[in-house]
CSV table of C-alpha atoms and ligand atoms in Angstrom, one decimal:
chain,number,residue,atom,x,y,z
A,2,UNK,CA,21.9,-8.9,59.2
A,3,UNK,CA,24.2,-6.9,57.0
A,4,UNK,CA,23.2,-3.3,56.3
A,5,UNK,CA,22.2,-3.9,52.7
A,6,UNK,CA,20.3,-7.1,53.5
A,7,UNK,CA,18.4,-5.3,56.2
A,8,UNK,CA,17.5,-2.6,53.7
A,9,UNK,CA,16.4,-5.3,51.3
A,10,UNK,CA,14.1,-6.7,53.9
A,11,UNK,CA,12.6,-3.3,54.7
A,12,UNK,CA,12.3,-2.6,51.0
A,13,UNK,CA,10.4,-5.9,50.3
A,14,UNK,CA,8.0,-5.0,53.2
A,15,UNK,CA,7.5,-1.5,51.9
A,16,UNK,CA,7.0,-2.6,48.3
A,17,UNK,CA,4.3,-5.0,49.6
A,18,UNK,CA,2.7,-2.1,51.4
A,19,UNK,CA,2.8,0.0,48.3
A,20,UNK,CA,1.3,-2.8,46.3
A,21,UNK,CA,-1.6,-3.1,48.8
A,22,UNK,CA,-2.1,0.6,48.6
A,23,UNK,CA,-2.1,0.6,44.8
A,24,UNK,CA,-4.5,-2.3,44.7
A,25,UNK,CA,-7.1,0.0,46.4
A,26,UNK,CA,-6.8,-1.3,50.0
A,27,UNK,CA,-5.6,2.0,51.3
A,28,UNK,CA,-5.4,5.7,50.7
A,29,UNK,CA,-4.0,6.9,47.3
A,30,UNK,CA,-0.2,6.6,48.0
A,31,UNK,CA,1.2,7.7,44.6
A,32,UNK,CA,-0.1,9.6,41.7
A,33,UNK,CA,2.3,7.8,39.5
A,34,UNK,CA,2.8,4.1,39.6
A,35,UNK,CA,5.6,3.9,37.1
A,36,UNK,CA,7.9,2.8,39.9
A,37,UNK,CA,9.3,-0.7,39.6
A,38,UNK,CA,7.4,-2.8,42.1
A,39,UNK,CA,9.2,-6.0,41.5
A,40,UNK,CA,11.3,-6.9,44.6
A,41,UNK,CA,15.0,-7.4,44.0
A,42,UNK,CA,15.8,-11.1,44.2
A,43,UNK,CA,19.5,-10.5,44.2
A,44,UNK,CA,20.7,-8.9,47.4
A,45,UNK,CA,23.8,-7.5,45.7
A,46,UNK,CA,21.7,-5.1,43.7
A,47,UNK,CA,22.1,-1.5,44.7
A,48,UNK,CA,18.7,0.1,45.2
A,49,UNK,CA,18.4,3.6,43.7
A,50,UNK,CA,15.3,5.8,44.1
A,51,UNK,CA,15.0,8.4,41.4
A,52,UNK,CA,12.6,11.3,41.5
A,53,UNK,CA,12.2,12.9,38.1
A,54,UNK,CA,10.5,16.3,37.6
A,55,UNK,CA,8.1,15.2,34.9
A,56,UNK,CA,8.1,14.9,31.1
A,57,UNK,CA,7.8,18.6,30.1
A,58,UNK,CA,10.4,18.4,27.3
A,59,UNK,CA,12.3,16.2,24.9
A,60,UNK,CA,15.4,16.9,27.0
A,61,UNK,CA,13.7,15.5,30.1
A,62,UNK,CA,12.6,12.4,28.3
A,63,UNK,CA,16.2,11.8,27.2
A,64,UNK,CA,17.4,12.4,30.7
A,65,UNK,CA,14.9,9.8,32.0
A,66,UNK,CA,16.0,7.3,29.3
A,67,UNK,CA,19.7,7.8,30.4
A,68,UNK,CA,18.8,7.1,34.0
A,69,UNK,CA,16.7,4.0,33.1
A,70,UNK,CA,19.3,2.5,30.9
A,71,UNK,CA,22.1,3.1,33.4
A,72,UNK,CA,20.4,1.8,36.5
A,73,UNK,CA,19.4,-1.5,35.1
A,74,UNK,CA,19.5,-5.0,36.7
A,75,UNK,CA,22.2,-6.0,34.2
A,76,UNK,CA,24.3,-3.1,35.6
A,77,UNK,CA,23.7,-4.2,39.2
A,78,UNK,CA,20.9,-1.8,40.2
A,79,UNK,CA,17.3,-2.0,41.3
A,80,UNK,CA,15.7,1.3,40.2
A,81,UNK,CA,12.6,2.8,41.8
A,82,UNK,CA,11.5,5.6,39.5
A,83,UNK,CA,9.0,8.2,40.2
A,84,UNK,CA,7.6,10.9,37.9
A,85,UNK,CA,6.5,14.0,39.9
A,86,UNK,CA,4.5,15.5,37.1
A,87,UNK,CA,5.9,19.0,37.7
A,88,UNK,CA,4.9,19.2,41.3
A,89,UNK,CA,7.4,19.8,44.1
A,90,UNK,CA,5.0,18.2,46.6
A,91,UNK,CA,5.0,15.0,44.6
A,92,UNK,CA,8.8,15.0,44.6
A,93,UNK,CA,8.8,15.5,48.4
A,94,UNK,CA,6.4,12.6,48.7
A,95,UNK,CA,8.6,10.4,46.5
A,96,UNK,CA,11.7,11.2,48.5
A,97,UNK,CA,9.8,10.3,51.7
A,98,UNK,CA,8.7,7.0,50.2
A,99,UNK,CA,12.4,6.3,49.2
A,100,UNK,CA,13.4,7.0,52.8
A,101,UNK,CA,10.8,4.7,54.3
A,102,UNK,CA,11.9,2.0,51.8
A,103,UNK,CA,15.5,2.5,53.0
A,104,UNK,CA,16.9,2.7,49.5
A,105,UNK,CA,20.7,2.8,49.1
A,106,UNK,CA,20.8,6.0,47.2
A,107,UNK,CA,18.4,8.8,46.3
A,108,UNK,CA,18.9,10.6,43.0
A,109,UNK,CA,16.6,13.5,42.2
A,110,UNK,CA,16.2,16.5,39.9
A,111,UNK,CA,14.8,19.3,42.0
A,112,UNK,CA,12.1,21.2,40.1
A,113,UNK,CA,13.0,24.5,41.9
A,114,UNK,CA,15.9,25.4,44.2
A,115,UNK,CA,14.1,26.3,47.3
A,116,UNK,CA,12.1,24.2,49.9
A,117,UNK,CA,14.2,21.1,50.3
A,118,UNK,CA,15.9,21.5,53.7
A,119,UNK,CA,13.4,19.4,55.7
A,120,UNK,CA,13.2,16.4,53.5
A,121,UNK,CA,16.9,16.3,52.8
A,122,UNK,CA,17.5,16.4,56.5
A,123,UNK,CA,15.2,13.4,56.8
A,124,UNK,CA,17.3,11.6,54.2
A,125,UNK,CA,20.5,12.5,56.0
A,126,UNK,CA,19.1,11.3,59.3
A,127,UNK,CA,18.3,8.0,57.7
A,128,UNK,CA,21.8,7.7,56.4
A,129,UNK,CA,20.8,7.8,52.7
A,130,UNK,CA,23.2,9.7,50.4
A,131,UNK,CA,21.4,12.1,48.0
A,132,UNK,CA,22.8,12.8,44.5
A,133,UNK,CA,21.3,15.8,42.8
A,134,UNK,CA,20.8,15.5,39.0
A,135,UNK,CA,20.5,18.4,36.5
A,136,UNK,CA,19.2,21.1,38.8
A,137,UNK,CA,20.5,22.2,42.2
A,138,UNK,CA,19.0,23.1,45.6
A,139,UNK,CA,19.3,26.1,47.7
A,140,UNK,CA,19.9,24.8,51.3
A,141,UNK,CA,21.5,26.2,54.4
A,142,UNK,CA,23.6,23.1,54.9
A,143,UNK,CA,25.4,21.7,51.9
A,144,UNK,CA,26.1,18.4,53.6
A,145,UNK,CA,22.4,17.6,53.1
A,146,UNK,CA,23.4,16.3,49.7
A,147,UNK,CA,26.4,14.3,48.6
A,148,UNK,CA,27.0,15.4,45.1
A,149,UNK,CA,25.5,17.2,42.1
A,150,UNK,CA,25.7,16.2,38.5
A,151,UNK,CA,24.6,18.7,35.8
A,152,UNK,CA,25.4,21.5,33.4
A,153,UNK,CA,27.1,24.8,33.9
A,154,UNK,CA,24.0,26.8,33.2
A,155,UNK,CA,25.6,30.2,33.7
A,156,UNK,CA,28.2,29.3,31.1
A,157,UNK,CA,25.4,28.2,28.8
A,158,UNK,CA,23.8,31.6,29.2
A,159,UNK,CA,27.2,33.3,28.6
A,160,UNK,CA,27.7,31.2,25.5
A,161,UNK,CA,24.4,32.4,24.1
A,162,UNK,CA,25.4,36.0,24.8
A,163,UNK,CA,28.9,35.6,23.4
A,164,UNK,CA,27.5,34.0,20.2
A,165,UNK,CA,25.1,36.9,19.7
A,166,UNK,CA,27.8,39.5,20.2
A,167,UNK,CA,30.1,37.7,17.7
A,168,UNK,CA,27.3,37.2,15.2
A,169,UNK,CA,26.2,40.9,15.2
A,170,UNK,CA,29.8,42.0,14.8
A,171,UNK,CA,30.3,39.6,11.9
A,172,UNK,CA,27.2,41.1,10.2
A,173,UNK,CA,28.5,44.6,10.8
A,174,UNK,CA,25.6,45.3,13.2
A,175,UNK,CA,27.8,45.6,16.3
A,176,UNK,CA,26.8,49.3,16.9
A,177,UNK,CA,23.0,48.9,16.2
A,178,UNK,CA,20.2,48.9,18.7
A,179,UNK,CA,19.1,45.3,19.3
A,180,UNK,CA,15.8,44.4,20.8
A,181,UNK,CA,15.7,41.1,22.6
A,182,UNK,CA,13.0,39.0,24.2
A,183,UNK,CA,13.6,36.0,26.4
A,184,UNK,CA,11.4,33.0,26.9
A,185,UNK,CA,12.2,31.5,30.3
A,186,UNK,CA,11.5,28.0,31.7
A,187,UNK,CA,10.3,27.0,35.1
A,188,UNK,CA,10.5,29.9,37.5
A,189,UNK,CA,12.9,29.3,40.3
A,190,UNK,CA,14.8,26.4,38.6
A,191,UNK,CA,18.6,26.2,38.4
A,192,UNK,CA,18.6,26.1,34.6
A,193,UNK,CA,16.6,29.3,34.4
A,194,UNK,CA,18.6,31.1,37.1
A,195,UNK,CA,21.9,30.2,35.5
A,196,UNK,CA,21.0,30.8,31.8
A,197,UNK,CA,19.4,34.1,32.7
A,198,UNK,CA,22.4,35.2,34.8
A,199,UNK,CA,24.9,34.2,32.1
A,200,UNK,CA,23.1,35.9,29.3
A,201,UNK,CA,22.5,39.0,31.3
A,202,UNK,CA,26.1,39.3,32.2
A,203,UNK,CA,27.1,39.5,28.5
A,204,UNK,CA,24.1,41.8,27.7
A,205,UNK,CA,25.3,44.2,30.5
A,206,UNK,CA,28.5,44.8,28.4
A,207,UNK,CA,26.4,45.9,25.4
A,208,UNK,CA,24.7,49.3,25.9
A,209,UNK,CA,22.6,48.9,22.8
A,210,UNK,CA,21.1,45.5,23.7
A,211,UNK,CA,17.6,46.1,25.1
A,212,UNK,CA,16.0,43.2,26.9
A,213,UNK,CA,12.4,44.1,26.3
A,214,UNK,CA,10.9,41.3,28.4
A,215,UNK,CA,11.7,38.0,30.0
A,216,UNK,CA,8.5,35.9,29.9
A,217,UNK,CA,7.9,32.8,31.9
A,218,UNK,CA,6.9,30.0,29.5
A,219,UNK,CA,7.5,26.9,31.6
A,220,UNK,CA,9.8,25.0,29.2
A,221,UNK,CA,6.8,23.9,27.2
A,222,UNK,CA,5.9,24.4,23.5
A,223,UNK,CA,2.3,25.5,24.2
A,224,UNK,CA,3.5,28.2,26.7
A,225,UNK,CA,6.3,29.2,24.4
A,226,UNK,CA,3.8,29.9,21.6
A,227,UNK,CA,1.4,31.7,23.9
A,228,UNK,CA,4.0,34.0,25.4
A,229,UNK,CA,5.7,34.7,22.0
A,230,UNK,CA,2.3,35.6,20.6
A,231,UNK,CA,1.8,38.1,23.4
A,232,UNK,CA,5.2,39.7,22.9
A,233,UNK,CA,4.7,39.9,19.1
A,234,UNK,CA,1.6,41.9,19.7
A,235,UNK,CA,3.3,44.1,22.3
A,236,UNK,CA,6.5,44.9,20.6
A,237,UNK,CA,6.9,46.1,17.0
A,238,UNK,CA,10.5,45.5,16.5
A,239,UNK,CA,11.9,42.2,18.0
A,240,UNK,CA,15.4,41.4,16.7
A,241,UNK,CA,16.3,38.5,18.8
A,242,UNK,CA,14.5,35.7,20.6
A,243,UNK,CA,16.4,33.9,23.3
A,244,UNK,CA,14.4,30.7,24.2
A,245,UNK,CA,15.7,28.8,27.2
A,246,UNK,CA,14.8,25.4,25.7
A,247,UNK,CA,14.0,23.8,22.3
A,248,UNK,CA,10.4,23.0,23.2
A,249,UNK,CA,9.6,26.6,23.8
A,250,UNK,CA,11.5,27.5,20.7
A,251,UNK,CA,9.2,25.3,18.6
A,252,UNK,CA,6.2,27.2,20.0
A,253,UNK,CA,7.9,30.6,19.4
A,254,UNK,CA,8.7,29.6,15.8
A,255,UNK,CA,5.0,28.8,15.2
A,256,UNK,CA,3.9,32.1,16.6
A,257,UNK,CA,6.4,34.0,14.5
A,258,UNK,CA,5.5,32.2,11.3
A,259,UNK,CA,1.8,32.7,11.9
A,260,UNK,CA,2.5,36.4,12.4
A,261,UNK,CA,4.0,36.4,8.9
A,262,UNK,CA,7.6,36.9,10.0
A,263,UNK,CA,10.8,34.9,9.3
A,264,UNK,CA,13.6,33.7,11.5
A,265,UNK,CA,17.2,32.4,11.3
A,266,UNK,CA,20.2,32.9,9.1
A,267,UNK,CA,18.2,34.6,6.3
A,268,UNK,CA,15.3,35.8,8.3
A,269,UNK,CA,14.2,38.9,10.3
A,270,UNK,CA,14.4,37.5,13.8
A,271,UNK,CA,17.5,35.8,15.2
A,272,UNK,CA,16.7,32.7,17.3
A,273,UNK,CA,18.9,31.4,20.0
A,274,UNK,CA,17.8,28.1,21.6
A,275,UNK,CA,19.0,25.8,24.3
A,276,UNK,CA,19.2,21.9,24.7
A,277,UNK,CA,20.2,20.9,21.1
A,278,UNK,CA,17.7,18.1,20.6
A,279,UNK,CA,17.7,16.4,17.2
A,280,UNK,CA,14.6,18.1,15.9
A,281,UNK,CA,16.0,21.5,16.9
A,282,UNK,CA,19.4,20.7,15.3
A,283,UNK,CA,17.5,20.0,12.1
A,284,UNK,CA,16.1,23.5,12.2
A,285,UNK,CA,19.7,24.8,12.8
A,286,UNK,CA,20.7,22.9,9.7
A,287,UNK,CA,17.8,24.4,7.8
A,288,UNK,CA,18.9,27.9,9.0
A,289,UNK,CA,15.6,28.5,10.9
A,290,UNK,CA,17.2,28.5,14.3
A,291,UNK,CA,20.6,30.4,14.3
A,292,UNK,CA,22.3,28.7,17.2
A,293,UNK,CA,21.6,26.0,19.8
A,294,UNK,CA,23.4,25.9,23.1
A,295,UNK,CA,23.8,22.3,24.0
A,296,UNK,CA,22.6,21.0,27.4
A,297,UNK,CA,23.5,17.3,27.9
A,298,UNK,CA,20.8,15.1,29.3
A,299,UNK,CA,22.9,11.9,29.3
A,300,UNK,CA,23.8,12.1,32.9
A,301,UNK,CA,23.3,8.5,34.0
A,302,UNK,CA,26.9,7.5,33.5
A,303,UNK,CA,28.1,10.5,35.6
A,304,UNK,CA,25.7,9.6,38.4
A,305,UNK,CA,26.8,6.0,38.3
A,306,UNK,CA,30.4,7.1,38.7
A,307,UNK,CA,29.5,8.9,41.9
A,308,UNK,CA,27.8,5.8,43.2
A,309,UNK,CA,30.7,3.5,42.2
A,310,UNK,CA,33.1,5.9,44.0
A,311,UNK,CA,31.0,5.7,47.1
A,312,UNK,CA,30.6,1.9,46.9
A,313,UNK,CA,34.4,1.7,46.8
A,314,UNK,CA,34.5,3.6,50.1
A,315,UNK,CA,35.9,6.7,48.5
A,316,UNK,CA,34.7,10.3,48.7
A,317,UNK,CA,32.9,11.6,45.7
A,318,UNK,CA,33.5,15.2,44.4
A,319,UNK,CA,30.8,17.6,45.2
A,320,UNK,CA,30.2,18.7,41.6
A,321,UNK,CA,30.4,17.0,38.3
A,322,UNK,CA,29.9,19.0,35.1
A,323,UNK,CA,28.7,17.3,31.9
A,324,UNK,CA,30.3,18.1,28.6
A,325,UNK,CA,28.5,20.5,26.2
A,326,UNK,CA,29.0,22.4,22.9
A,327,UNK,CA,27.4,25.2,20.8
A,328,UNK,CA,25.9,24.3,17.4
A,329,UNK,CA,25.4,26.5,14.4
A,330,UNK,CA,24.9,25.7,10.7
A,331,UNK,CA,28.7,25.5,10.5
A,332,UNK,CA,29.2,22.5,12.8
A,333,UNK,CA,25.7,20.9,13.2
A,334,UNK,CA,26.4,18.1,10.7
A,335,UNK,CA,29.0,16.7,13.0
A,336,UNK,CA,26.4,15.7,15.6
A,337,UNK,CA,23.0,15.4,13.9
A,338,UNK,CA,23.1,11.8,12.7
A,339,UNK,CA,24.2,10.4,16.0
A,340,UNK,CA,21.7,12.3,18.1
A,341,UNK,CA,19.4,9.8,19.8
A,342,UNK,CA,17.0,12.4,21.3
B,10,GYE,O1,16.8,22.6,29.4
B,10,GYE,C1,14.6,21.8,29.7
B,10,GYE,C2,14.1,20.9,30.8
B,10,GYE,O2,16.9,21.7,33.7
B,10,GYE,C3,18.4,21.4,31.9
B,10,GYE,O3,14.7,21.4,31.9
B,10,GYE,C4,17.0,21.2,32.4
B,10,GYE,C5,16.0,21.9,31.6
B,10,GYE,C6,16.1,21.7,30.1
B,10,GYE,O4,12.8,20.7,30.8
B,10,GYE,O5,14.3,21.3,28.4
């Protein structure tokens, strides 16, 4: 049997086993049964197992949509999709299930950077290439994954810092003391590590920028609101909120409004956000959010390029950076109508 045909055979048997388990004839195999359980009829389909972090943000939902539309049957793929609901242990389980199903490729977005060596070694031993999407891993041996596709998070953080520096200078406030609070996303994730490092590197060049606190708000609106509320009670004079994604920004905006304060181009508090989803860009247009640092979730095509390269027997690059911009009131109109997420 050819390699792919062999894999298909194993896949069909494993999918049958999963179906049995899901029908109640065995232990609870998966928390999420969103994976496609239809066996591929066509042996030429490339089988891709995707482990997504969860659905914590609008960005994440758009990222999932990009994957699902790229790895379709029409495009020659058989997609097995698993939503890990914010748990690393669920991602590890999903990866192991992809390995036992002998998929052709594993694509996954690691929730945090640490803790992947063992399972990635298992994938490598099984001869299955792993492509990292969005976030990165911290592993001793980089050959444990084939390629990474995502954003330059450190540059995103620097962009936020550079924008703030330019904005304060434009307003003639370049010499003033500036009090900054930061809402951070999932602790230990690449996006948080990079954005924090990038912003901090610019802040370090400004003696009068005081970062009062960096609070962990998990990339969600509810936590963004909760942490912002606490900081508003703790600090009297907040000049800038740096919120590491739009979902947390929405929570922060609610908290600020409820506290009777204003934000944005004409307001008391400067708001810097990340992601640039449509609803946040509308707030940029209204002048409620000052600037949104784009993070591009449409990574499906980039990942497909990696797979096509490998299918052609060529070596893929180790890193692929997606394209991103910075949006303020001045240029937001150029993108807002075409934003699908
Ligand atoms: O900014 C946030 C999401 O890792 C880039 O994760 C991603 C981040 C994104 O939930 O909204």
